[in-house]
């Protein structure tokens, strides 16, 4: 089954404690990205990756890092989480950038930073 | 990408067709119309997309007006599980080389299917 998986699904942490949210897709997609969703603000793109070892900032990259060492994985790293990063996070993938392709989204990770 | 306008909420009776409108009057010739939905904090789910012609798949139909300034998503036999926020998104077809290629989600239409 084609899917995007994220772990963990729920996470409560404290300010400053480094954390990683994993994302993996099994569709051999080139393009992957991370979004955050906040009430009243909709989904906003954090970072994206066009392919292995190619990443770039989205609309709200501050406080986040990503890496793309393998095609299937695209982890989101919060080096020093702060309460304003409390949000619902989604990973997404699509075949490649720019084409009329559907994007597949993961189930979401609800992060709370206290 | 062109801006879209959708009603904030709609009701539909279970078993009836749900027709969700979207206005995209500033759409340009190389922009597709996409529909996604999000069921209560789950990941958004792709439904359908089109450029000029009407499209149909196992989930829905997409009707695009001849001038392409508006479209309608049709769920032919709505069920309670179709209760969700539906997003109409307009975006260019081909990667220009300079953008993040992310989807721009507006506020969408909250469709409530009534039993």
PDB file of C-alpha atoms in Angstrom:
ATOM      1  CA  UNK A   1       0.000   0.000   0.000  1.00  0.00           C
ATOM      2  CA  UNK A   2       1.307   3.406  -1.008  1.00  0.00           C
ATOM      3  CA  UNK A   3       1.773   5.492   2.087  1.00  0.00           C
ATOM      4  CA  UNK A   4       3.638   8.134   4.020  1.00  0.00           C
ATOM      5  CA  UNK A   5       4.381   7.260   7.618  1.00  0.00           C
ATOM      6  CA  UNK A   6       5.358   9.555  10.456  1.00  0.00           C
ATOM      7  CA  UNK A   7       6.631   8.862  13.933  1.00  0.00           C
ATOM      8  CA  UNK A   8       5.828   9.616  16.621  1.00  0.00           C
ATOM      9  CA  UNK A   9       2.159  10.479  16.184  1.00  0.00           C
ATOM     10  CA  UNK A  10       2.042  12.371  19.460  1.00  0.00           C
ATOM     11  CA  UNK A  11       4.880  13.983  21.378  1.00  0.00           C
ATOM     12  CA  UNK A  12       5.024  16.142  24.472  1.00  0.00           C
ATOM     13  CA  UNK A  13       8.411  17.628  25.249  1.00  0.00           C
ATOM     14  CA  UNK A  14      10.050  20.479  27.099  1.00  0.00           C
ATOM     15  CA  UNK A  15      11.676  23.615  25.780  1.00  0.00           C
ATOM     16  CA  UNK A  16      15.194  23.057  24.487  1.00  0.00           C
ATOM     17  CA  UNK A  17      15.175  19.266  24.288  1.00  0.00           C
ATOM     18  CA  UNK A  18      16.193  18.221  20.800  1.00  0.00           C
ATOM     19  CA  UNK A  19      13.752  16.006  18.940  1.00  0.00           C
ATOM     20  CA  UNK A  20      13.347  14.360  15.557  1.00  0.00           C
ATOM     21  CA  UNK A  21      10.133  13.493  13.757  1.00  0.00           C
ATOM     22  CA  UNK A  22      10.652  10.814  11.154  1.00  0.00           C
ATOM     23  CA  UNK A  23       8.935  10.603   7.779  1.00  0.00           C
ATOM     24  CA  UNK A  24       9.140   7.761   5.318  1.00  0.00           C
ATOM     25  CA  UNK A  25       7.441   7.054   1.975  1.00  0.00           C
ATOM     26  CA  UNK A  26       7.335   3.810  -0.010  1.00  0.00           C
ATOM     27  CA  UNK A  27       6.481   5.224  -3.432  1.00  0.00           C
ATOM     28  CA  UNK A  28       9.968   6.158  -4.665  1.00  0.00           C
ATOM     29  CA  UNK A  29       8.925   9.803  -4.762  1.00  0.00           C
ATOM     30  CA  UNK A  30      11.532  12.432  -5.483  1.00  0.00           C
ATOM     31  CA  UNK A  31       9.810  15.354  -3.758  1.00  0.00           C
ATOM     32  CA  UNK A  32       9.101  15.463  -0.043  1.00  0.00           C
ATOM     33  CA  UNK A  33       8.077  18.286   2.249  1.00  0.00           C
ATOM     34  CA  UNK A  34       7.023  19.208   5.761  1.00  0.00           C
ATOM     35  CA  UNK A  35       4.025  21.351   6.718  1.00  0.00           C
ATOM     36  CA  UNK A  36       2.753  22.636  10.005  1.00  0.00           C
ATOM     37  CA  UNK A  37      -0.900  23.356  10.673  1.00  0.00           C
ATOM     38  CA  UNK A  38      -2.092  25.883  13.207  1.00  0.00           C
ATOM     39  CA  UNK A  39      -5.633  27.105  13.919  1.00  0.00           C
ATOM     40  CA  UNK A  40      -6.529  30.059  11.744  1.00  0.00           C
ATOM     41  CA  UNK A  41      -3.291  29.829   9.746  1.00  0.00           C
ATOM     42  CA  UNK A  42      -3.886  26.719   7.690  1.00  0.00           C
ATOM     43  CA  UNK A  43      -1.056  24.539   6.445  1.00  0.00           C
ATOM     44  CA  UNK A  44       2.286  26.203   5.885  1.00  0.00           C
ATOM     45  CA  UNK A  45       5.318  24.621   4.287  1.00  0.00           C
ATOM     46  CA  UNK A  46       8.422  24.386   6.472  1.00  0.00           C
ATOM     47  CA  UNK A  47      11.041  22.696   4.299  1.00  0.00           C
ATOM     48  CA  UNK A  48      11.059  20.697   1.121  1.00  0.00           C
ATOM     49  CA  UNK A  49      13.399  18.382  -0.756  1.00  0.00           C
ATOM     50  CA  UNK A  50      13.564  17.952  -4.505  1.00  0.00           C
ATOM     51  CA  UNK A  51      15.645  14.784  -4.237  1.00  0.00           C
ATOM     52  CA  UNK A  52      18.398  13.131  -2.191  1.00  0.00           C
ATOM     53  CA  UNK A  53      20.784  15.689  -0.706  1.00  0.00           C
ATOM     54  CA  UNK A  54      18.695  18.586  -2.106  1.00  0.00           C
ATOM     55  CA  UNK A  55      16.708  20.547   0.473  1.00  0.00           C
ATOM     56  CA  UNK A  56      15.443  24.093   0.716  1.00  0.00           C
ATOM     57  CA  UNK A  57      13.410  26.385   2.946  1.00  0.00           C
ATOM     58  CA  UNK A  58       9.685  26.750   2.654  1.00  0.00           C
ATOM     59  CA  UNK A  59       7.584  29.538   4.121  1.00  0.00           C
ATOM     60  CA  UNK A  60       8.306  29.012   7.835  1.00  0.00           C
ATOM     61  CA  UNK A  61      11.740  27.342   8.244  1.00  0.00           C
ATOM     62  CA  UNK A  62      12.972  29.111  11.397  1.00  0.00           C
ATOM     63  CA  UNK A  63      13.788  26.684  14.196  1.00  0.00           C
ATOM     64  CA  UNK A  64      13.749  23.587  12.013  1.00  0.00           C
ATOM     65  CA  UNK A  65      16.287  21.462  10.179  1.00  0.00           C
ATOM     66  CA  UNK A  66      15.869  18.627   7.697  1.00  0.00           C
ATOM     67  CA  UNK A  67      18.039  16.119   5.916  1.00  0.00           C
ATOM     68  CA  UNK A  68      17.539  13.842   2.902  1.00  0.00           C
ATOM     69  CA  UNK A  69      20.207  11.168   2.916  1.00  0.00           C
ATOM     70  CA  UNK A  70      17.938   8.505   1.430  1.00  0.00           C
ATOM     71  CA  UNK A  71      15.128   8.908  -1.049  1.00  0.00           C
ATOM     72  CA  UNK A  72      12.485   7.383   1.208  1.00  0.00           C
ATOM     73  CA  UNK A  73      13.245   9.308   4.426  1.00  0.00           C
ATOM     74  CA  UNK A  74      12.916  12.984   5.282  1.00  0.00           C
ATOM     75  CA  UNK A  75      13.268  13.636   9.022  1.00  0.00           C
ATOM     76  CA  UNK A  76      12.330  16.933  10.642  1.00  0.00           C
ATOM     77  CA  UNK A  77      14.693  18.062  13.390  1.00  0.00           C
ATOM     78  CA  UNK A  78      13.963  20.587  16.111  1.00  0.00           C
ATOM     79  CA  UNK A  79      17.340  21.349  17.702  1.00  0.00           C
ATOM     80  CA  UNK A  80      15.925  23.492  20.510  1.00  0.00           C
ATOM     81  CA  UNK A  81      12.119  23.340  20.513  1.00  0.00           C
ATOM     82  CA  UNK A  82      10.146  26.285  21.829  1.00  0.00           C
ATOM     83  CA  UNK A  83       6.455  26.584  22.785  1.00  0.00           C
ATOM     84  CA  UNK A  84       5.656  28.400  19.521  1.00  0.00           C
ATOM     85  CA  UNK A  85       6.522  25.194  17.695  1.00  0.00           C
ATOM     86  CA  UNK A  86       3.570  23.461  19.307  1.00  0.00           C
ATOM     87  CA  UNK A  87       1.613  22.415  16.252  1.00  0.00           C
ATOM     88  CA  UNK A  88       0.305  19.616  14.072  1.00  0.00           C
ATOM     89  CA  UNK A  89       2.961  18.510  11.579  1.00  0.00           C
ATOM     90  CA  UNK A  90       2.462  16.734   8.273  1.00  0.00           C
ATOM     91  CA  UNK A  91       4.969  15.171   5.955  1.00  0.00           C
ATOM     92  CA  UNK A  92       4.047  14.904   2.277  1.00  0.00           C
ATOM     93  CA  UNK A  93       5.522  13.423  -0.865  1.00  0.00           C
ATOM     94  CA  UNK A  94       4.871  13.511  -4.577  1.00  0.00           C
ATOM     95  CA  UNK A  95       6.455  11.937  -7.608  1.00  0.00           C
ATOM     96  CA  UNK A  96       8.449  15.014  -8.517  1.00  0.00           C
ATOM     97  CA  UNK A  97       8.135  18.768  -8.261  1.00  0.00           C
ATOM     98  CA  UNK A  98       6.153  20.785 -10.737  1.00  0.00           C
ATOM     99  CA  UNK A  99       4.078  18.121 -12.406  1.00  0.00           C
ATOM    100  CA  UNK A 100       0.329  17.663 -12.061  1.00  0.00           C
ATOM    101  CA  UNK A 101       0.775  14.945  -9.492  1.00  0.00           C
ATOM    102  CA  UNK A 102      -1.134  14.338  -6.321  1.00  0.00           C
ATOM    103  CA  UNK A 103       0.594  14.816  -3.022  1.00  0.00           C
ATOM    104  CA  UNK A 104       0.388  12.104  -0.390  1.00  0.00           C
ATOM    105  CA  UNK A 105       0.271  13.212   3.221  1.00  0.00           C
ATOM    106  CA  UNK A 106       1.244  11.376   6.353  1.00  0.00           C
ATOM    107  CA  UNK A 107      -1.138  10.955   9.295  1.00  0.00           C
ATOM    108  CA  UNK A 108       0.334  13.852  11.233  1.00  0.00           C
ATOM    109  CA  UNK A 109       2.409  14.368  14.378  1.00  0.00           C
ATOM    110  CA  UNK A 110       0.901  16.418  17.164  1.00  0.00           C
ATOM    111  CA  UNK A 111       3.722  18.132  19.021  1.00  0.00           C
ATOM    112  CA  UNK A 112       3.376  19.979  22.314  1.00  0.00           C
ATOM    113  CA  UNK A 113       6.332  21.935  23.677  1.00  0.00           C
ATOM    114  CA  UNK A 114       5.989  23.081  27.300  1.00  0.00           C
TER     115      UNK A 114
ATOM    116  CA  UNK B   1      -0.762  30.734  -7.796  1.00  0.00           C
ATOM    117  CA  UNK B   2      -4.302  32.064  -8.252  1.00  0.00           C
ATOM    118  CA  UNK B   3      -6.402  32.789  -5.197  1.00  0.00           C
ATOM    119  CA  UNK B   4      -9.532  30.744  -4.537  1.00  0.00           C
ATOM    120  CA  UNK B   5     -12.787  31.548  -2.759  1.00  0.00           C
ATOM    121  CA  UNK B   6     -14.937  28.892  -1.131  1.00  0.00           C
ATOM    122  CA  UNK B   7     -17.955  29.074   1.171  1.00  0.00           C
ATOM    123  CA  UNK B   8     -16.883  28.448   4.762  1.00  0.00           C
ATOM    124  CA  UNK B   9     -19.415  25.718   5.400  1.00  0.00           C
ATOM    125  CA  UNK B  10     -22.111  23.614   3.750  1.00  0.00           C
ATOM    126  CA  UNK B  11     -24.571  20.941   4.784  1.00  0.00           C
ATOM    127  CA  UNK B  12     -25.701  17.983   2.739  1.00  0.00           C
ATOM    128  CA  UNK B  13     -28.041  15.102   3.489  1.00  0.00           C
ATOM    129  CA  UNK B  14     -26.574  11.632   3.529  1.00  0.00           C
ATOM    130  CA  UNK B  15     -27.082   9.853   0.208  1.00  0.00           C
ATOM    131  CA  UNK B  16     -27.510  13.058  -1.737  1.00  0.00           C
ATOM    132  CA  UNK B  17     -24.975  14.671  -4.050  1.00  0.00           C
ATOM    133  CA  UNK B  18     -22.738  17.250  -2.409  1.00  0.00           C
ATOM    134  CA  UNK B  19     -21.795  20.122  -4.703  1.00  0.00           C
ATOM    135  CA  UNK B  20     -18.905  22.249  -3.476  1.00  0.00           C
ATOM    136  CA  UNK B  21     -18.220  25.452  -5.387  1.00  0.00           C
ATOM    137  CA  UNK B  22     -14.902  27.209  -5.835  1.00  0.00           C
ATOM    138  CA  UNK B  23     -14.247  30.569  -7.424  1.00  0.00           C
ATOM    139  CA  UNK B  24     -10.851  31.155  -9.043  1.00  0.00           C
ATOM    140  CA  UNK B  25     -11.492  34.139 -11.288  1.00  0.00           C
ATOM    141  CA  UNK B  26      -7.800  35.035 -11.635  1.00  0.00           C
ATOM    142  CA  UNK B  27      -6.711  31.603 -12.833  1.00  0.00           C
ATOM    143  CA  UNK B  28      -4.220  31.589 -15.670  1.00  0.00           C
ATOM    144  CA  UNK B  29      -3.941  29.221 -18.596  1.00  0.00           C
ATOM    145  CA  UNK B  30      -1.268  26.960 -17.143  1.00  0.00           C
ATOM    146  CA  UNK B  31      -2.876  26.473 -13.719  1.00  0.00           C
ATOM    147  CA  UNK B  32      -4.589  23.291 -12.637  1.00  0.00           C
ATOM    148  CA  UNK B  33      -7.488  23.069 -10.191  1.00  0.00           C
ATOM    149  CA  UNK B  34      -6.887  20.572  -7.374  1.00  0.00           C
ATOM    150  CA  UNK B  35      -9.195  19.396  -4.628  1.00  0.00           C
ATOM    151  CA  UNK B  36      -8.036  17.932  -1.338  1.00  0.00           C
ATOM    152  CA  UNK B  37      -9.930  17.190   1.828  1.00  0.00           C
ATOM    153  CA  UNK B  38      -8.966  16.874   5.461  1.00  0.00           C
ATOM    154  CA  UNK B  39     -10.967  14.763   7.848  1.00  0.00           C
ATOM    155  CA  UNK B  40     -10.623  16.085  11.381  1.00  0.00           C
ATOM    156  CA  UNK B  41      -6.859  16.617  11.854  1.00  0.00           C
ATOM    157  CA  UNK B  42      -5.891  13.708   9.618  1.00  0.00           C
ATOM    158  CA  UNK B  43      -3.462  14.263   6.764  1.00  0.00           C
ATOM    159  CA  UNK B  44      -4.994  15.981   3.740  1.00  0.00           C
ATOM    160  CA  UNK B  45      -6.208  13.568   1.087  1.00  0.00           C
ATOM    161  CA  UNK B  46      -6.064  14.166  -2.648  1.00  0.00           C
ATOM    162  CA  UNK B  47      -9.430  13.938  -4.401  1.00  0.00           C
ATOM    163  CA  UNK B  48      -9.131  15.061  -7.999  1.00  0.00           C
ATOM    164  CA  UNK B  49      -7.598  17.642 -10.302  1.00  0.00           C
ATOM    165  CA  UNK B  50      -8.214  19.080 -13.762  1.00  0.00           C
ATOM    166  CA  UNK B  51      -7.104  21.705 -16.235  1.00  0.00           C
ATOM    167  CA  UNK B  52      -9.941  22.411 -18.664  1.00  0.00           C
ATOM    168  CA  UNK B  53     -12.093  19.360 -19.098  1.00  0.00           C
ATOM    169  CA  UNK B  54     -14.414  17.851 -16.568  1.00  0.00           C
ATOM    170  CA  UNK B  55     -12.873  14.959 -14.685  1.00  0.00           C
ATOM    171  CA  UNK B  56     -14.277  11.979 -12.822  1.00  0.00           C
ATOM    172  CA  UNK B  57     -12.686   9.340 -10.647  1.00  0.00           C
ATOM    173  CA  UNK B  58     -13.901   6.851  -8.071  1.00  0.00           C
ATOM    174  CA  UNK B  59     -14.258   9.544  -5.430  1.00  0.00           C
ATOM    175  CA  UNK B  60     -15.726  12.549  -7.173  1.00  0.00           C
ATOM    176  CA  UNK B  61     -16.372  14.600 -10.281  1.00  0.00           C
ATOM    177  CA  UNK B  62     -14.851  17.954 -11.085  1.00  0.00           C
ATOM    178  CA  UNK B  63     -16.772  20.378 -13.267  1.00  0.00           C
ATOM    179  CA  UNK B  64     -14.796  23.365 -14.561  1.00  0.00           C
ATOM    180  CA  UNK B  65     -16.636  26.209 -16.294  1.00  0.00           C
ATOM    181  CA  UNK B  66     -15.709  27.031 -19.853  1.00  0.00           C
ATOM    182  CA  UNK B  67     -13.994  30.270 -18.841  1.00  0.00           C
ATOM    183  CA  UNK B  68     -12.220  28.333 -16.041  1.00  0.00           C
ATOM    184  CA  UNK B  69     -13.081  30.990 -13.493  1.00  0.00           C
ATOM    185  CA  UNK B  70     -14.945  28.598 -11.239  1.00  0.00           C
ATOM    186  CA  UNK B  71     -15.365  24.909 -10.578  1.00  0.00           C
ATOM    187  CA  UNK B  72     -17.563  22.514  -8.650  1.00  0.00           C
ATOM    188  CA  UNK B  73     -16.562  19.363  -6.856  1.00  0.00           C
ATOM    189  CA  UNK B  74     -19.341  16.795  -6.808  1.00  0.00           C
ATOM    190  CA  UNK B  75     -19.511  13.909  -4.347  1.00  0.00           C
ATOM    191  CA  UNK B  76     -22.280  11.867  -5.971  1.00  0.00           C
ATOM    192  CA  UNK B  77     -23.612   9.992  -2.941  1.00  0.00           C
ATOM    193  CA  UNK B  78     -22.351  11.630   0.218  1.00  0.00           C
ATOM    194  CA  UNK B  79     -21.862   9.514   3.329  1.00  0.00           C
ATOM    195  CA  UNK B  80     -21.169  10.518   6.923  1.00  0.00           C
ATOM    196  CA  UNK B  81     -17.498   9.726   6.313  1.00  0.00           C
ATOM    197  CA  UNK B  82     -17.367  12.539   3.769  1.00  0.00           C
ATOM    198  CA  UNK B  83     -17.697  15.109   6.543  1.00  0.00           C
ATOM    199  CA  UNK B  84     -14.444  17.061   6.212  1.00  0.00           C
ATOM    200  CA  UNK B  85     -12.863  20.356   5.206  1.00  0.00           C
ATOM    201  CA  UNK B  86     -12.527  20.522   1.424  1.00  0.00           C
ATOM    202  CA  UNK B  87      -9.794  22.622  -0.126  1.00  0.00           C
ATOM    203  CA  UNK B  88      -9.782  23.978  -3.653  1.00  0.00           C
ATOM    204  CA  UNK B  89      -6.237  24.785  -4.783  1.00  0.00           C
ATOM    205  CA  UNK B  90      -5.074  26.340  -8.013  1.00  0.00           C
ATOM    206  CA  UNK B  91      -1.455  25.963  -9.029  1.00  0.00           C
ATOM    207  CA  UNK B  92       0.807  26.049 -12.028  1.00  0.00           C
ATOM    208  CA  UNK B  93       1.509  22.839 -13.884  1.00  0.00           C
ATOM    209  CA  UNK B  94       5.197  22.998 -14.474  1.00  0.00           C
ATOM    210  CA  UNK B  95       7.991  23.665 -12.060  1.00  0.00           C
ATOM    211  CA  UNK B  96       9.506  27.045 -12.776  1.00  0.00           C
ATOM    212  CA  UNK B  97      12.746  26.288 -11.007  1.00  0.00           C
ATOM    213  CA  UNK B  98      12.346  28.967  -8.398  1.00  0.00           C
ATOM    214  CA  UNK B  99       9.544  27.928  -6.098  1.00  0.00           C
ATOM    215  CA  UNK B 100       8.990  25.628  -3.199  1.00  0.00           C
ATOM    216  CA  UNK B 101       6.194  23.848  -5.057  1.00  0.00           C
ATOM    217  CA  UNK B 102       4.208  23.624  -1.860  1.00  0.00           C
ATOM    218  CA  UNK B 103       0.456  23.546  -1.846  1.00  0.00           C
ATOM    219  CA  UNK B 104      -1.279  26.698  -0.615  1.00  0.00           C
ATOM    220  CA  UNK B 105      -4.246  25.680   1.508  1.00  0.00           C
ATOM    221  CA  UNK B 106      -6.846  28.342   2.176  1.00  0.00           C
ATOM    222  CA  UNK B 107      -9.617  27.983   4.726  1.00  0.00           C
ATOM    223  CA  UNK B 108     -11.635  25.547   2.638  1.00  0.00           C
ATOM    224  CA  UNK B 109     -15.270  24.520   2.999  1.00  0.00           C
ATOM    225  CA  UNK B 110     -16.369  22.553   6.017  1.00  0.00           C
ATOM    226  CA  UNK B 111     -18.821  20.039   4.577  1.00  0.00           C
ATOM    227  CA  UNK B 112     -21.130  18.445   7.106  1.00  0.00           C
ATOM    228  CA  UNK B 113     -23.098  15.408   6.010  1.00  0.00           C
ATOM    229  CA  UNK B 114     -26.344  15.115   7.943  1.00  0.00           C
ATOM    230  CA  UNK B 115     -27.861  11.686   8.668  1.00  0.00           C
TER     231      UNK B 115
END
